[in-house]
Amino acid sequence: MGGADMAGDGAGDAIEGLLVEERRFPPPEGFVPYSGITDSALHEAAERDPEAFWADKARELTWMTPFTEVLDWQPPFARWFADGTLNASVNCIDRHVEAGHGDRVAFHWEGEPGDTRTITYAELLDDVSRAANALLALGVERGDRVAIYLPMIPELAVTMLACARIGAVHSVVFGGFSANALHERIEDSACRVLVTADAAHRRGSTFPLKQQADEAVEHSASIEHVLVVRRTGEDITMRDGRDHWWHDLVPAQSAACPPAEMGAEDLLFLLYTSGTTGRPKGIMHSTGGYLTQASFTHRSVFDLDAEHDVYWCAADIGWVTGHTYIVYGPLANGATSVMFEGTPNFPREDRFWEIVARYGVTQLYTAPTAIRAFMKWGREHPDGHDLSSLRVLGSVGEPINPEAWMWYRDVIGGGRTPVVDTWWQTETGAMMIAPLPGATTTKPGSATFPLPGISATIVDDRGEEVGVPGGGYLVIDRPWPAMLRGLWGDEARYRDTYWSRFDGLYFAGDGAKRDADGCFWLLGRVDDVMNVSGHRLSTTEVESALVSHPSVAEAAVIGRADAITGQAIAAFVTPRAGFVGDERLAAELREHVARMISPIAKPASLLFTADLPKTRSGKIMRRLLRDIAEDQQLGDTTTLADADVVDAIKSRYLTGGSGGVGSDDA
Ligand code: WTA
């Protein structure tokens, strides 16, 4: 259990780490890693010569022209393997077929209504080649941008790989975004073609993708053609000359499409990330470096046995997690994956577990927001299924609360499976800080150590490295192969956003601490750090303390302005099934936080809510909660999953409705 005592005196740190976690989990007894990696030798070898290490990993890809250069670093611009040439689709498909694995399943696809498709590597090669020829027929040329706005159907991965095959740059826009968001992203990079579908299944009803797409391209200066997949059979309007049905155009193409020979540094894709303010940033990713780190991290962190495993990343391909760990990493490694169109609780709360049992899933990769939802719904749902095939469980997207980590390991993993908490970003392209399941002793809530070949550290306000243990700002102090190559069309913003805060260091925007063993603990976005009476406290730790109480499924805390303490902590708490959020529980939770962390971290106010406002990728939107708590006008909600949640919270907070506990007893 987390200790009640304080973790030494962190008062000098840029961010104080107060939560103490004593639990340790070495690789489980029965876990025999396929990779054979059971100690730190790989980390050490990589540390002795990181460039040689990455060059080695890059050589496991198939190159058309082998590279002779490894790294050219002109801060903040890195070029990796720059004189080599390759094609990403060849690495993801052709080479496996040529190696005799054409019959291996690439995707077990599962649609929301329960329809399924099985796609082998040989079939994928056909599909991708035809789609590539269709794009060529529409006039797409090497270097052109193609926007993709699709549900989680096989055509999404196929279109990405088809772009890669002909050297076009894909820009996937998450299928839940509105016409406006799509328009903005299309225009920013002047996409020539848009690939979309008639509509998307959404929890038993449909979302009109084509209608949104029509609106988005209505005033587009760049889109010439729209390619439309029929998914739901909805009635839609097709504009003559501009719109083409996938089923008319693609299957009629030749199944042979020679792959373009691309430079390692050529752009593979753009992916827009919104952040909390400003227009979305077009994150640029290259071909050779990106594929190198995507494939290495995928096989080592999940301990992939490509021949036998059935791997499932439950993210949406609309986010970077899906790009790297549904499409490029697993396919480059010749893995068999599950791809799922639906949501975890439709039609029932056991949908995931039914899928795991049916396909014999061996690795599951999901987000803390989903894990906390599973906790909230109760363990009877996973308990009703045979989950014994699982051997590694992964988490990404937010700090994972120790209690959620424990629940994941015990309830989903039956106590047998290593849990790998993986820290990375759209900008980093692939995992950066994560355990290796057969080698690393894990701690609930810690992403542990930088992966082999990666170097990260923690600095204070002045950019000075803080000692171990200590907390502050997470920075990356050495270039890495999958790093972003810039922001589309905005070099100044690239320098300013990531490289200006600390000289020569990539600043990730996250707070972190290292414990006495040097393990990294992510503490949340630094914009969210709270300052209570001069103590710089992490939202993550207070939230984790709340979630460690048996009645709590999920919690968000923020610092709201306070005349006396600078900021006061306001907590928003979602109880687990069967618990009632009342004044007594609120008082108990405040005491619980005081005991787990420190009296200074005790929330001044606490509100129970059935839901928390989240971004569409599942991250808690603390900025909105802060606005609510301070009764400011609401910020921009376009990346908000369910805007009603905010309104509901706001009205209860302001009226002090049931379960709202006053803020006067700090
Ligand atoms: C957060 C997702 C703690 C972090 C791959 C980061 C995490 C942002 C973790 C990037 C983790 C992601 N522990 N925090 N394991 N993984 N984050 O671009 O704040 O959608 O900066 O990439 O998510 O989110 P993005």
CSV table of N, CA and C in Angstrom, one decimal, residues 326-408:
chain,number,residue,atom,x,y,z
A,326,ILE,N,-1.1,-0.1,-33.8
A,326,ILE,CA,-2.0,-1.0,-34.5
A,326,ILE,C,-1.5,-1.2,-35.9
A,327,VAL,N,-1.0,-0.1,-36.5
A,327,VAL,CA,-0.6,-0.2,-37.9
A,327,VAL,C,1.0,-0.5,-38.0
A,328,TYR,N,1.8,0.5,-37.8
A,328,TYR,CA,3.2,0.3,-38.2
A,328,TYR,C,4.0,-0.6,-37.4
A,329,GLY,N,3.9,-0.5,-36.1
A,329,GLY,CA,4.8,-1.4,-35.2
A,329,GLY,C,4.4,-2.9,-35.4
A,330,PRO,N,3.1,-3.3,-35.2
A,330,PRO,CA,2.8,-4.7,-35.3
A,330,PRO,C,3.0,-5.2,-36.7
A,331,LEU,N,2.6,-4.5,-37.7
A,331,LEU,CA,2.8,-5.0,-39.1
A,331,LEU,C,4.2,-5.1,-39.4
A,332,ALA,N,5.0,-4.1,-39.0
A,332,ALA,CA,6.5,-4.3,-39.3
A,332,ALA,C,7.0,-5.5,-38.7
A,333,ASN,N,6.4,-5.9,-37.6
A,333,ASN,CA,6.9,-7.1,-36.9
A,333,ASN,C,6.2,-8.4,-37.3
A,334,GLY,N,5.3,-8.3,-38.3
A,334,GLY,CA,4.6,-9.5,-38.7
A,334,GLY,C,3.7,-10.1,-37.7
A,335,ALA,N,3.1,-9.2,-36.9
A,335,ALA,CA,2.2,-9.7,-35.8
A,335,ALA,C,0.8,-9.9,-36.3
A,336,THR,N,0.1,-10.7,-35.5
A,336,THR,CA,-1.4,-10.9,-35.7
A,336,THR,C,-2.1,-10.0,-34.7
A,337,SER,N,-3.0,-9.1,-35.2
A,337,SER,CA,-3.6,-8.2,-34.3
A,337,SER,C,-5.1,-8.3,-34.4
A,338,VAL,N,-5.8,-7.9,-33.3
A,338,VAL,CA,-7.2,-7.7,-33.3
A,338,VAL,C,-7.4,-6.2,-33.6
A,339,MET,N,-8.3,-5.9,-34.4
A,339,MET,CA,-8.7,-4.5,-34.7
A,339,MET,C,-10.2,-4.4,-34.4
A,340,PHE,N,-10.6,-3.4,-33.5
A,340,PHE,CA,-12.0,-3.4,-33.0
A,340,PHE,C,-12.6,-2.0,-33.3
A,341,GLU,N,-13.8,-2.1,-33.9
A,341,GLU,CA,-14.5,-0.9,-34.3
A,341,GLU,C,-15.3,-0.2,-33.2
A,342,GLY,N,-15.6,-1.0,-32.2
A,342,GLY,CA,-16.6,-0.5,-31.2
A,342,GLY,C,-16.1,0.1,-30.0
A,343,THR,N,-16.9,0.1,-28.9
A,343,THR,CA,-16.5,0.7,-27.7
A,343,THR,C,-16.7,-0.4,-26.6
A,344,PRO,N,-16.0,-0.2,-25.4
A,344,PRO,CA,-15.9,-1.2,-24.4
A,344,PRO,C,-17.3,-1.6,-23.8
A,345,ASN,N,-18.3,-0.8,-23.9
A,345,ASN,CA,-19.5,-1.1,-23.2
A,345,ASN,C,-20.7,-1.2,-24.1
A,346,PHE,N,-20.5,-1.5,-25.4
A,346,PHE,CA,-21.6,-1.7,-26.3
A,346,PHE,C,-21.4,-3.0,-27.0
A,347,PRO,N,-22.4,-3.9,-27.0
A,347,PRO,CA,-23.7,-3.7,-26.3
A,347,PRO,C,-23.7,-3.9,-24.8
A,348,ARG,N,-22.6,-4.5,-24.3
A,348,ARG,CA,-22.5,-4.8,-22.9
A,348,ARG,C,-21.2,-4.4,-22.3
A,349,GLU,N,-21.1,-4.4,-21.0
A,349,GLU,CA,-19.8,-4.0,-20.4
A,349,GLU,C,-18.7,-5.1,-20.4
A,350,ASP,N,-19.1,-6.2,-21.1
A,350,ASP,CA,-18.1,-7.3,-21.1
A,350,ASP,C,-17.5,-7.4,-22.6
A,351,ARG,N,-17.8,-6.5,-23.4
A,351,ARG,CA,-17.4,-6.6,-24.8
A,351,ARG,C,-15.9,-6.9,-25.0
A,352,PHE,N,-15.1,-6.2,-24.3
A,352,PHE,CA,-13.6,-6.5,-24.4
A,352,PHE,C,-13.3,-7.9,-24.0
A,353,TRP,N,-13.9,-8.4,-22.9
A,353,TRP,CA,-13.5,-9.6,-22.4
A,353,TRP,C,-14.0,-10.8,-23.2
A,354,GLU,N,-15.1,-10.6,-23.8
A,354,GLU,CA,-15.6,-11.5,-24.8
A,354,GLU,C,-14.6,-11.6,-26.0
A,355,ILE,N,-14.1,-10.5,-26.4
A,355,ILE,CA,-13.2,-10.5,-27.6
A,355,ILE,C,-11.9,-11.2,-27.2
A,356,VAL,N,-11.4,-10.8,-26.0
A,356,VAL,CA,-10.1,-11.4,-25.5
A,356,VAL,C,-10.2,-12.9,-25.5
A,357,ALA,N,-11.3,-13.4,-25.0
A,357,ALA,CA,-11.5,-14.9,-24.8
A,357,ALA,C,-11.7,-15.5,-26.2
A,358,ARG,N,-12.4,-14.9,-27.1
A,358,ARG,CA,-12.7,-15.5,-28.4
A,358,ARG,C,-11.5,-15.6,-29.2
A,359,TYR,N,-10.6,-14.6,-29.3
A,359,TYR,CA,-9.4,-14.7,-30.1
A,359,TYR,C,-8.2,-15.2,-29.3
A,360,GLY,N,-8.3,-15.4,-28.1
A,360,GLY,CA,-7.2,-15.8,-27.3
A,360,GLY,C,-6.1,-14.7,-27.3
A,361,VAL,N,-6.5,-13.5,-27.0
A,361,VAL,CA,-5.6,-12.3,-27.0
A,361,VAL,C,-4.5,-12.5,-26.0
A,362,THR,N,-3.3,-12.2,-26.4
A,362,THR,CA,-2.1,-12.4,-25.6
A,362,THR,C,-1.6,-11.1,-25.0
A,363,GLN,N,-1.7,-10.0,-25.7
A,363,GLN,CA,-1.3,-8.7,-25.2
A,363,GLN,C,-2.4,-7.8,-25.4
A,364,LEU,N,-2.7,-7.0,-24.4
A,364,LEU,CA,-3.8,-6.0,-24.5
A,364,LEU,C,-3.2,-4.6,-24.1
A,365,TYR,N,-3.4,-3.7,-25.0
A,365,TYR,CA,-2.9,-2.3,-24.8
A,365,TYR,C,-4.0,-1.3,-24.7
A,366,THR,N,-4.3,-0.7,-23.6
A,366,THR,CA,-5.4,0.2,-23.5
A,366,THR,C,-5.0,1.4,-22.6
A,367,ALA,N,-6.0,2.3,-22.3
A,367,ALA,CA,-5.7,3.5,-21.6
A,367,ALA,C,-6.3,3.5,-20.2
A,368,PRO,N,-5.7,4.3,-19.3
A,368,PRO,CA,-6.2,4.3,-17.9
A,368,PRO,C,-7.7,4.7,-17.9
A,369,THR,N,-8.1,5.5,-18.8
A,369,THR,CA,-9.5,5.9,-18.7
A,369,THR,C,-10.4,4.7,-18.9
A,370,ALA,N,-10.0,3.8,-19.8
A,370,ALA,CA,-10.8,2.5,-20.0
A,370,ALA,C,-10.7,1.6,-18.7
A,371,ILE,N,-9.5,1.5,-18.2
A,371,ILE,CA,-9.3,0.7,-17.0
A,371,ILE,C,-10.1,1.2,-15.9
A,372,ARG,N,-10.2,2.5,-15.7
A,372,ARG,CA,-11.0,3.0,-14.6
A,372,ARG,C,-12.5,2.8,-14.8
A,373,ALA,N,-12.9,2.8,-16.1
A,373,ALA,CA,-14.3,2.5,-16.4
A,373,ALA,C,-14.6,1.1,-16.1
A,374,PHE,N,-13.6,0.2,-16.4
A,374,PHE,CA,-13.9,-1.2,-16.1
A,374,PHE,C,-14.0,-1.4,-14.6
A,375,MET,N,-13.2,-0.7,-13.9
A,375,MET,CA,-13.2,-0.8,-12.4
A,375,MET,C,-14.6,-0.3,-11.9
A,376,LYS,N,-15.1,0.7,-12.5
A,376,LYS,CA,-16.4,1.3,-12.1
A,376,LYS,C,-17.5,0.3,-12.4
A,377,TRP,N,-17.4,-0.4,-13.5
A,377,TRP,CA,-18.5,-1.3,-13.9
A,377,TRP,C,-18.5,-2.5,-13.1
A,378,GLY,N,-17.3,-2.9,-12.5
A,378,GLY,CA,-17.3,-4.0,-11.6
A,378,GLY,C,-16.6,-5.3,-12.2
A,379,ARG,N,-16.0,-6.1,-11.4
A,379,ARG,CA,-15.2,-7.2,-11.9
A,379,ARG,C,-16.0,-8.4,-12.4
A,380,GLU,N,-17.3,-8.3,-12.1
A,380,GLU,CA,-18.1,-9.5,-12.6
A,380,GLU,C,-18.0,-9.6,-14.2
A,381,HIS,N,-17.8,-8.5,-14.8
A,381,HIS,CA,-17.7,-8.5,-16.3
A,381,HIS,C,-16.5,-9.3,-16.8
A,382,PRO,N,-15.3,-8.9,-16.4
A,382,PRO,CA,-14.2,-9.7,-16.8
A,382,PRO,C,-14.2,-11.1,-16.2
A,383,ASP,N,-14.7,-11.2,-15.0
A,383,ASP,CA,-14.7,-12.5,-14.3
A,383,ASP,C,-15.5,-13.6,-15.0
A,384,GLY,N,-16.4,-13.1,-15.9
A,384,GLY,CA,-17.3,-14.0,-16.6
A,384,GLY,C,-16.6,-14.6,-17.8
A,385,HIS,N,-15.4,-14.3,-18.1
A,385,HIS,CA,-14.7,-14.8,-19.3
A,385,HIS,C,-13.3,-15.4,-19.0
A,386,ASP,N,-12.9,-16.3,-19.9
A,386,ASP,CA,-11.6,-16.9,-19.7
A,386,ASP,C,-10.5,-15.9,-20.3
A,387,LEU,N,-9.8,-15.3,-19.4
A,387,LEU,CA,-8.8,-14.3,-19.9
A,387,LEU,C,-7.4,-14.9,-19.7
A,388,SER,N,-7.3,-16.2,-19.6
A,388,SER,CA,-6.0,-16.8,-19.3
A,388,SER,C,-5.0,-16.7,-20.4
A,389,SER,N,-5.4,-16.4,-21.6
A,389,SER,CA,-4.4,-16.2,-22.7
A,389,SER,C,-3.6,-15.0,-22.6
A,390,LEU,N,-4.0,-14.0,-21.8
A,390,LEU,CA,-3.3,-12.7,-21.7
A,390,LEU,C,-1.9,-13.0,-21.0
A,391,ARG,N,-0.8,-12.4,-21.6
A,391,ARG,CA,0.5,-12.5,-20.9
A,391,ARG,C,1.2,-11.2,-20.7
A,392,VAL,N,0.8,-10.1,-21.4
A,392,VAL,CA,1.3,-8.8,-21.1
A,392,VAL,C,0.2,-7.8,-21.2
A,393,LEU,N,0.1,-6.8,-20.3
A,393,LEU,CA,-0.9,-5.8,-20.3
A,393,LEU,C,-0.2,-4.4,-20.4
A,394,GLY,N,-0.7,-3.6,-21.3
A,394,GLY,CA,-0.1,-2.3,-21.5
A,394,GLY,C,-1.0,-1.2,-21.2
A,395,SER,N,-0.5,0.0,-20.8
A,395,SER,CA,-1.3,1.2,-20.5
A,395,SER,C,-0.6,2.4,-21.2
A,396,VAL,N,-1.4,3.3,-21.7
A,396,VAL,CA,-0.8,4.5,-22.3
A,396,VAL,C,-1.9,5.6,-22.3
A,397,GLY,N,-1.4,6.9,-22.3
A,397,GLY,CA,-2.3,8.0,-22.5
A,397,GLY,C,-2.4,9.0,-21.3
A,398,GLU,N,-2.3,8.4,-20.1
A,398,GLU,CA,-2.3,9.3,-18.9
A,398,GLU,C,-1.5,8.5,-17.9
A,399,PRO,N,-1.2,9.2,-16.8
A,399,PRO,CA,-0.6,8.5,-15.7
A,399,PRO,C,-1.6,7.5,-15.2
A,400,ILE,N,-1.2,6.3,-14.9
A,400,ILE,CA,-2.1,5.3,-14.4
A,400,ILE,C,-2.0,5.3,-12.9
A,401,ASN,N,-3.2,5.4,-12.2
A,401,ASN,CA,-3.2,5.4,-10.8
A,401,ASN,C,-2.8,4.1,-10.3
A,402,PRO,N,-1.9,4.0,-9.2
A,402,PRO,CA,-1.5,2.7,-8.7
A,402,PRO,C,-2.6,1.7,-8.5
A,403,GLU,N,-3.8,2.2,-8.0
A,403,GLU,CA,-4.9,1.3,-7.8
A,403,GLU,C,-5.4,0.7,-9.1
A,404,ALA,N,-5.5,1.5,-10.1
A,404,ALA,CA,-6.0,1.0,-11.4
A,404,ALA,C,-4.9,0.0,-12.0
A,405,TRP,N,-3.7,0.3,-11.8
A,405,TRP,CA,-2.6,-0.6,-12.2
A,405,TRP,C,-2.8,-2.0,-11.5
A,406,MET,N,-3.0,-2.0,-10.2
A,406,MET,CA,-3.2,-3.2,-9.4
A,406,MET,C,-4.4,-4.0,-9.9
A,407,TRP,N,-5.5,-3.2,-10.2
A,407,TRP,CA,-6.7,-3.8,-10.6
A,407,TRP,C,-6.5,-4.5,-12.0
A,408,TYR,N,-5.8,-3.8,-12.8
A,408,TYR,CA,-5.5,-4.3,-14.2
A,408,TYR,C,-4.7,-5.6,-14.1
